[in-house]
Coordinates of C-alpha atoms and ligand atoms in Angstrom, one line a residue:
M1 CA -0.5 -22.0 -27.6
M2 CA -1.7 -20.4 -30.9
S3 CA -5.0 -21.2 -32.6
Q4 CA -4.2 -22.4 -36.1
S5 CA -7.0 -20.6 -37.8
T6 CA -6.9 -17.2 -36.1
G7 CA -3.3 -16.9 -34.9
M8 CA -4.8 -15.9 -31.5
A9 CA -3.2 -17.0 -28.3
E10 CA -5.8 -19.4 -26.7
S11 CA -5.6 -17.4 -23.5
D12 CA -6.9 -14.4 -25.5
I13 CA -10.2 -16.2 -26.0
E14 CA -12.2 -16.6 -22.9
Q15 CA -15.7 -17.0 -21.6
T16 CA -16.5 -13.7 -20.0
G17 CA -19.6 -14.5 -18.0
G18 CA -21.7 -12.0 -20.0
P19 CA -25.5 -12.2 -19.7
R20 CA -26.7 -15.3 -21.6
P21 CA -29.9 -14.7 -23.6
E22 CA -32.7 -17.3 -23.9
P23 CA -32.4 -19.2 -27.2
G24 CA -33.5 -16.8 -29.9
Q25 CA -33.7 -13.8 -27.6
Q26 CA -32.0 -10.6 -29.0
A27 CA -30.1 -9.5 -26.0
A28 CA -28.1 -7.1 -28.3
S29 CA -31.3 -5.0 -28.8
Q30 CA -31.4 -3.9 -25.1
P31 CA -30.1 -0.4 -24.3
I32 CA -26.4 -0.3 -23.5
A33 CA -24.4 2.6 -21.8
V34 CA -20.8 2.8 -23.1
G35 CA -18.2 5.2 -21.6
Y36 CA -15.2 6.5 -23.6
K37 CA -12.3 8.2 -21.9
S38 CA -9.5 9.1 -24.3
D39 CA -8.7 11.5 -27.0
P40 CA -11.9 13.5 -27.9
V41 CA -11.0 14.0 -31.6
R42 CA -10.7 10.3 -32.1
G43 CA -13.7 9.9 -29.8
A44 CA -15.8 11.7 -32.4
V45 CA -15.0 8.8 -34.9
W46 CA -15.8 6.2 -32.2
S47 CA -19.1 8.0 -31.5
E48 CA -20.1 7.9 -35.2
V49 CA -19.2 4.2 -35.5
F50 CA -21.3 3.4 -32.5
R51 CA -24.2 5.4 -33.9
S52 CA -24.2 3.3 -37.0
K53 CA -23.1 -0.1 -35.8
L54 CA -24.6 -0.3 -32.3
P55 CA -27.5 2.2 -32.3
Q56 CA -29.0 0.9 -29.1
A57 CA -25.8 2.1 -27.3
S58 CA -25.7 5.4 -25.5
F59 CA -22.0 6.4 -26.2
R60 CA -20.8 8.9 -23.5
M61 CA -17.6 10.8 -23.8
W62 CA -15.7 11.5 -20.6
P63 CA -16.3 13.6 -18.5
E64 CA -19.9 13.9 -19.8
I65 CA -20.6 10.3 -18.6
G66 CA -24.1 10.7 -17.1
A67 CA -25.1 8.3 -14.3
G68 CA -21.9 6.2 -13.8
E69 CA -23.9 3.3 -12.3
T70 CA -25.5 2.7 -15.7
V71 CA -22.2 2.3 -17.6
E72 CA -21.4 -1.4 -18.3
Y73 CA -18.6 -0.9 -20.9
L74 CA -15.7 1.5 -20.8
I75 CA -13.2 2.2 -23.5
A76 CA -10.1 3.9 -22.2
W77 CA -6.4 4.2 -22.3
L78 CA -6.3 5.3 -18.7
P79 CA -9.5 4.7 -16.7
P80 CA -10.3 7.0 -13.8
P81 CA -8.3 5.9 -10.7
E82 CA -11.4 5.0 -8.6
L83 CA -12.9 2.9 -11.4
G84 CA -15.1 0.8 -9.1
R85 CA -16.6 3.8 -7.4
V86 CA -17.2 5.8 -10.6
F87 CA -18.6 2.8 -12.5
P88 CA -19.9 0.3 -9.9
N89 CA -21.7 -1.8 -12.6
L90 CA -18.9 -1.9 -15.1
K91 CA -18.6 -5.3 -16.8
V92 CA -15.8 -4.8 -19.4
L93 CA -12.9 -2.4 -19.7
F94 CA -11.6 -2.1 -23.3
S95 CA -8.0 -0.9 -23.5
I96 CA -7.4 1.3 -26.5
G97 CA -3.9 -0.1 -27.0
A98 CA -2.5 -3.6 -27.6
G99 CA -0.5 -3.3 -24.4
I100 CA -2.2 -2.9 -21.0
D101 CA 0.8 -2.0 -18.9
Q102 CA -0.6 1.5 -18.4
L103 CA -3.4 0.0 -16.3
N104 CA -3.2 -0.4 -12.6
L105 CA -4.7 -3.9 -12.4
D106 CA -5.0 -3.7 -8.6
A107 CA -7.4 -0.7 -9.0
I108 CA -9.7 -2.6 -11.4
P109 CA -12.4 -4.6 -9.5
P110 CA -11.9 -8.3 -10.1
H111 CA -15.3 -8.8 -11.7
V112 CA -14.3 -6.4 -14.5
T113 CA -13.1 -8.2 -17.7
I114 CA -10.2 -6.4 -19.3
V115 CA -9.9 -6.6 -23.1
R116 CA -6.9 -5.4 -25.1
M117 CA -6.9 -4.1 -28.6
L118 CA -6.3 -6.7 -31.3
D119 CA -6.6 -5.4 -34.8
P120 CA -5.1 -6.6 -38.1
D121 CA -4.2 -2.9 -39.0
L122 CA -2.3 -2.6 -35.7
T123 CA -0.5 -5.9 -36.4
R124 CA 0.3 -4.7 -39.9
G125 CA 1.7 -1.5 -38.7
M126 CA 4.1 -3.3 -36.3
V127 CA 5.1 -5.7 -39.0
E128 CA 6.0 -2.9 -41.3
Y129 CA 8.0 -1.1 -38.6
A130 CA 9.8 -4.0 -37.2
T131 CA 10.6 -5.5 -40.7
F132 CA 12.0 -2.1 -41.6
G133 CA 13.9 -2.0 -38.3
V134 CA 15.5 -5.5 -38.8
L135 CA 16.5 -4.7 -42.4
A136 CA 17.9 -1.3 -41.4
L137 CA 20.0 -2.9 -38.6
H138 CA 21.1 -5.6 -41.0
R139 CA 22.1 -3.1 -43.6
D140 CA 24.0 -0.8 -41.2
I141 CA 21.5 2.1 -41.7
P142 CA 22.2 3.7 -38.3
H143 CA 25.8 4.0 -39.3
Y144 CA 25.0 5.5 -42.7
V145 CA 22.6 8.0 -41.3
S146 CA 25.3 9.1 -38.9
D147 CA 27.9 9.2 -41.7
Q148 CA 25.6 11.4 -43.8
Q149 CA 25.1 13.8 -40.9
A150 CA 28.9 14.1 -40.6
G151 CA 29.3 14.5 -44.3
H152 CA 31.1 11.1 -44.7
W153 CA 30.9 8.7 -47.7
S154 CA 32.1 5.3 -46.5
Y155 CA 31.3 1.7 -47.3
R156 CA 30.7 -1.1 -44.9
R157 CA 31.0 -4.8 -45.8
L158 CA 27.8 -6.3 -47.0
Q159 CA 26.7 -9.3 -45.0
R160 CA 24.3 -11.9 -46.3
A161 CA 21.0 -12.2 -44.5
A162 CA 21.7 -16.0 -44.1
E163 CA 24.6 -15.0 -41.9
R164 CA 22.6 -12.7 -39.6
R165 CA 20.6 -14.4 -36.9
V166 CA 17.5 -12.6 -35.8
G167 CA 15.9 -13.3 -32.4
I168 CA 12.5 -12.2 -31.4
M169 CA 11.6 -11.8 -27.7
G170 CA 7.8 -12.4 -27.5
L171 CA 6.1 -14.8 -29.9
G172 CA 2.5 -13.5 -29.5
I173 CA 0.4 -11.8 -32.2
L174 CA 3.1 -9.3 -33.1
G175 CA 6.2 -11.5 -32.7
Q176 CA 4.8 -14.3 -34.9
A177 CA 3.5 -11.9 -37.5
L178 CA 7.0 -10.4 -37.7
A179 CA 8.6 -13.8 -38.0
E180 CA 6.4 -14.6 -41.0
S181 CA 7.3 -11.3 -42.6
L182 CA 11.1 -11.9 -42.1
K183 CA 11.1 -15.5 -43.5
P184 CA 11.5 -14.6 -47.2
F185 CA 14.7 -12.6 -46.5
G186 CA 16.5 -15.7 -45.3
F187 CA 17.6 -14.6 -41.8
P188 CA 18.0 -17.6 -39.5
L189 CA 15.2 -17.0 -37.1
R190 CA 14.8 -17.8 -33.4
G191 CA 12.2 -16.7 -30.8
W192 CA 11.7 -16.7 -27.1
S193 CA 8.4 -16.9 -25.2
A194 CA 7.0 -17.8 -21.8
S195 CA 5.5 -21.1 -22.9
P196 CA 7.2 -23.5 -25.4
K197 CA 6.1 -23.2 -29.1
T198 CA 6.7 -25.0 -32.3
I199 CA 6.9 -22.5 -35.2
E200 CA 8.0 -23.7 -38.7
G201 CA 11.2 -22.1 -39.9
M202 CA 12.2 -20.9 -36.4
D203 CA 14.2 -22.2 -33.5
T204 CA 12.2 -21.6 -30.4
F205 CA 13.2 -21.2 -26.7
A206 CA 11.0 -20.7 -23.7
G207 CA 11.3 -19.5 -20.1
P208 CA 14.1 -18.0 -18.1
E209 CA 16.1 -21.3 -18.2
Q210 CA 16.4 -21.1 -22.1
F211 CA 17.0 -17.3 -22.2
G212 CA 20.8 -17.6 -22.3
A213 CA 20.8 -20.1 -25.1
F214 CA 18.4 -17.9 -27.1
L215 CA 20.5 -14.8 -26.6
A216 CA 23.7 -16.5 -27.6
G217 CA 22.4 -16.8 -31.2
C218 CA 20.9 -13.3 -31.7
D219 CA 22.9 -11.0 -34.0
I220 CA 19.8 -8.8 -34.1
L221 CA 17.6 -8.9 -31.0
V222 CA 14.0 -7.6 -31.3
C223 CA 11.8 -7.0 -28.3
L224 CA 8.1 -7.5 -28.7
L225 CA 7.3 -8.5 -25.2
P226 CA 4.4 -7.1 -23.1
L227 CA 5.7 -5.0 -20.1
T228 CA 5.0 -7.0 -16.9
D229 CA 6.8 -7.5 -13.6
A230 CA 8.7 -10.4 -15.2
T231 CA 9.9 -8.4 -18.3
R232 CA 10.5 -4.9 -16.9
G233 CA 14.2 -4.0 -17.4
I234 CA 14.9 -7.2 -19.3
L235 CA 17.0 -5.3 -21.9
C236 CA 19.8 -4.8 -19.4
R237 CA 23.6 -5.3 -19.0
A238 CA 23.2 -9.0 -18.1
T239 CA 21.2 -9.6 -21.2
F240 CA 23.5 -7.6 -23.5
E241 CA 26.5 -9.6 -22.1
R242 CA 24.9 -12.8 -23.3
L243 CA 24.5 -11.6 -26.9
P244 CA 27.3 -12.1 -29.5
M245 CA 29.7 -9.1 -29.5
G246 CA 28.4 -6.3 -31.7
A247 CA 24.8 -7.4 -31.7
R248 CA 22.1 -5.0 -32.8
L249 CA 18.9 -4.1 -30.9
L250 CA 15.4 -3.2 -31.9
N251 CA 12.9 -2.3 -29.1
A252 CA 9.4 -1.6 -30.4
A253 CA 7.6 -2.9 -27.2
R254 CA 7.8 -0.6 -24.2
G255 CA 10.5 1.8 -22.9
G256 CA 10.2 0.0 -19.5
H257 CA 11.9 -3.0 -21.0
L258 CA 15.2 -1.2 -21.5
I259 CA 17.7 0.0 -18.9
E260 CA 18.8 3.0 -20.9
D261 CA 22.1 3.6 -19.1
D262 CA 23.0 -0.1 -19.8
L263 CA 22.4 0.4 -23.5
I264 CA 24.6 3.5 -23.5
A265 CA 27.4 1.6 -21.8
A266 CA 26.9 -1.4 -24.2
L267 CA 27.1 0.9 -27.2
A268 CA 30.3 2.5 -25.8
S269 CA 31.9 -0.9 -25.3
G270 CA 30.9 -2.2 -28.7
R271 CA 28.8 -5.0 -27.1
I272 CA 25.9 -3.5 -28.9
D273 CA 26.8 -2.1 -32.3
C274 CA 23.6 0.0 -33.0
A275 CA 20.0 0.2 -32.1
I276 CA 16.5 1.3 -33.2
L277 CA 14.2 2.3 -30.4
D278 CA 10.5 3.2 -30.9
V279 CA 9.9 3.6 -27.2
L280 CA 11.8 5.2 -24.3
Q281 CA 11.4 5.2 -20.5
S282 CA 9.9 8.6 -20.5
E283 CA 7.8 9.8 -23.5
P284 CA 8.5 12.4 -24.7
P285 CA 12.1 12.3 -23.6
A286 CA 14.1 15.3 -22.5
E287 CA 15.5 17.2 -25.5
D288 CA 19.1 16.4 -24.4
H289 CA 18.4 12.6 -23.8
A290 CA 21.6 10.8 -24.6
L291 CA 19.9 8.2 -26.8
L292 CA 18.1 10.9 -28.9
R293 CA 21.6 12.2 -29.7
H294 CA 23.5 9.0 -30.0
P295 CA 25.2 8.5 -33.5
R296 CA 24.4 4.8 -33.6
V297 CA 20.8 4.9 -32.4
I298 CA 17.7 5.7 -34.4
V299 CA 14.8 6.8 -32.2
T300 CA 11.2 7.1 -33.4
P301 CA 8.4 8.6 -31.2
H302 CA 6.3 5.5 -30.4
I303 CA 4.9 5.2 -33.8
A304 CA 5.7 1.6 -34.6
S305 CA 1.9 1.0 -34.8
A306 CA -1.3 2.7 -33.7
T307 CA -4.9 1.9 -33.0
L308 CA -6.9 3.4 -35.8
P309 CA -10.2 4.7 -34.4
Q310 CA -12.6 3.5 -37.1
A311 CA -11.4 -0.1 -37.1
A312 CA -11.0 -0.2 -33.4
A313 CA -14.5 1.2 -32.8
E314 CA -16.0 -1.4 -35.2
R315 CA -14.1 -4.1 -33.4
V316 CA -15.4 -3.0 -30.0
C317 CA -19.0 -2.8 -31.2
G318 CA -18.6 -6.4 -32.3
L319 CA -17.1 -7.5 -29.0
I320 CA -19.9 -5.8 -27.0
E321 CA -22.5 -7.6 -29.1
R322 CA -20.7 -10.9 -28.4
H323 CA -20.5 -10.2 -24.7
R324 CA -24.2 -9.4 -24.6
S325 CA -24.9 -12.7 -26.3
G326 CA -22.8 -14.6 -23.8
L327 CA -20.1 -15.4 -26.4
P328 CA -16.4 -15.3 -25.8
M329 CA -14.4 -12.2 -26.7
E330 CA -10.9 -12.1 -28.2
G331 CA -8.2 -10.2 -26.4
V332 CA -9.2 -10.9 -22.8
I333 CA -6.2 -10.5 -20.6
D334 CA -5.1 -12.8 -17.9
R335 CA -4.6 -10.8 -14.8
R336 CA -2.2 -13.3 -13.2
R337 CA 0.2 -13.1 -16.2
G338 CA -0.3 -9.4 -16.5
Y339 CA -0.8 -9.6 -20.3
Ligands
NDP401 P1 0.9 -11.0 -27.0 O1 0.3 -11.0 -25.6 O2 0.2 -11.6 -28.1 O3 2.3 -11.8 -27.0 C1 3.2 -11.6 -25.9 C2 4.4 -12.6 -26.1 O4 5.4 -12.4 -25.1 C3 3.9 -14.1 -25.9 O5 4.6 -14.9 -26.8 C4 4.4 -14.4 -24.5 O6 4.6 -15.8 -24.2 C5 5.6 -13.6 -24.4 N1 6.0 -13.3 -23.0 C6 5.3 -12.7 -22.1 N2 5.9 -12.6 -20.9 C7 7.1 -13.3 -21.1 C8 8.1 -13.7 -20.2 N3 8.2 -13.3 -18.9 N4 9.2 -14.4 -20.8 C9 9.1 -14.8 -22.1 N5 8.1 -14.5 -22.9 C10 7.1 -13.8 -22.4 O7 1.3 -9.5 -27.3 P2 1.4 -8.7 -28.7 O8 2.3 -9.5 -29.6 O9 0.1 -8.4 -29.2 O10 2.1 -7.3 -28.2 C11 3.3 -7.3 -27.5 C12 3.6 -5.9 -27.0 O11 3.9 -5.0 -28.1 C13 2.4 -5.2 -26.3 O12 2.2 -5.7 -25.0 C14 2.8 -3.7 -26.4 O13 3.5 -3.4 -25.2 C15 3.7 -3.7 -27.6 N6 3.2 -2.8 -28.6 C16 3.9 -1.7 -29.0 C17 3.4 -0.9 -30.0 C18 4.2 0.3 -30.5 O14 3.6 1.1 -31.2 N7 5.4 0.5 -30.1 C19 2.1 -1.2 -30.7 C20 1.5 -2.4 -30.2 C21 2.0 -3.2 -29.2 P3 3.4 -16.9 -24.3 O15 3.1 -16.9 -25.8 O16 4.1 -18.1 -23.8 O17 2.3 -16.3 -23.5
OXD402 C1 -0.2 -0.2 -28.1 C2 0.7 0.9 -28.5 O1 0.0 -0.9 -27.1 O2 0.3 1.6 -29.5 O3 -1.2 -0.4 -28.8 O4 1.8 1.0 -28.0

């Protein structure tokens, strides 16, 4: 369920069991050790933000992490494999990305709260990319790019947006923001999520039992799902066969959602007309990867959106302060669901 005021999934807002200060006590002024394990160039920006926004924090960049047992907060894309041993007193792991499928949840001690990146800039980036993608698929741009490369000048019939049904898999932060962005163009919109939702101007479907009905009305299918055990390989032959003939595909979520050979076969049969992919199974792909070379596929190198270090660091400083004051944090993941 989405909160009206923030657009956040309620499951993203959770009590974290952080230390509760006495009334009036400034828990946030106590020293804090924060580890950072990711790109060091971006880390320099993070370090600067911590210096100004959370001066009581000792910001330590991997591998110069000091005494691991003092670190209570870790910011990482990939934490060290033996997280519990390296940081026995870790309280919160902040994922640098919106997705957390890169984490091995079984290797993260159960008492550690995992928080994913939620940031308006990250959402905006995805909205820009996915809006561009839907419009490009609607206006046959993969065909025109390929025609240009072949030196052809040929027209395709213009179809009204009102005749092109767009279906969004995943109605979370990104899926709902995309739906809002697409509304003014007049596409009939539908969406699919795990739990039922009511969204103005959109037909909604939920759960595996309504998946077929959802797919049957998607002329353009957009994937904005998290990658979990339940969604891995969901863009496969069985799914494509339930779409209208000649449907178009946009995957801006994770390469693990797509069975690439099934897409290649669906493109060959005409079941899928064309596709835009921001993510692939293996990144970077081999130079001779069939989808990189396919004339009806546009591939981009996982750039649909990105975590910008300044905004992300400011956000995490705020979350640490909230945690130390015993307040709930946004973006806490539910380990049972895997997102
Ligand atoms: P959210 O967690 O906010 O939303 C996920 C949505 O997917 C929810 O609506 C959820 O349903 C739905 N969902 C999850 N599992 C299932 C399932 N088994 N069946 C049906 N629906 C399901 O995620 P975000 O919108 O923030 O992000 C989505 C993904 O986008 C990220 O996990 C990440 O992988 C990807 N991403 C890609 C980027 C890129 O640059 N390419 C950048 C940023 C993110 P419910 O609402 O009922 O829980
Ligand atoms: C993310 C991404 O998950 O950039 O944030 O893919």
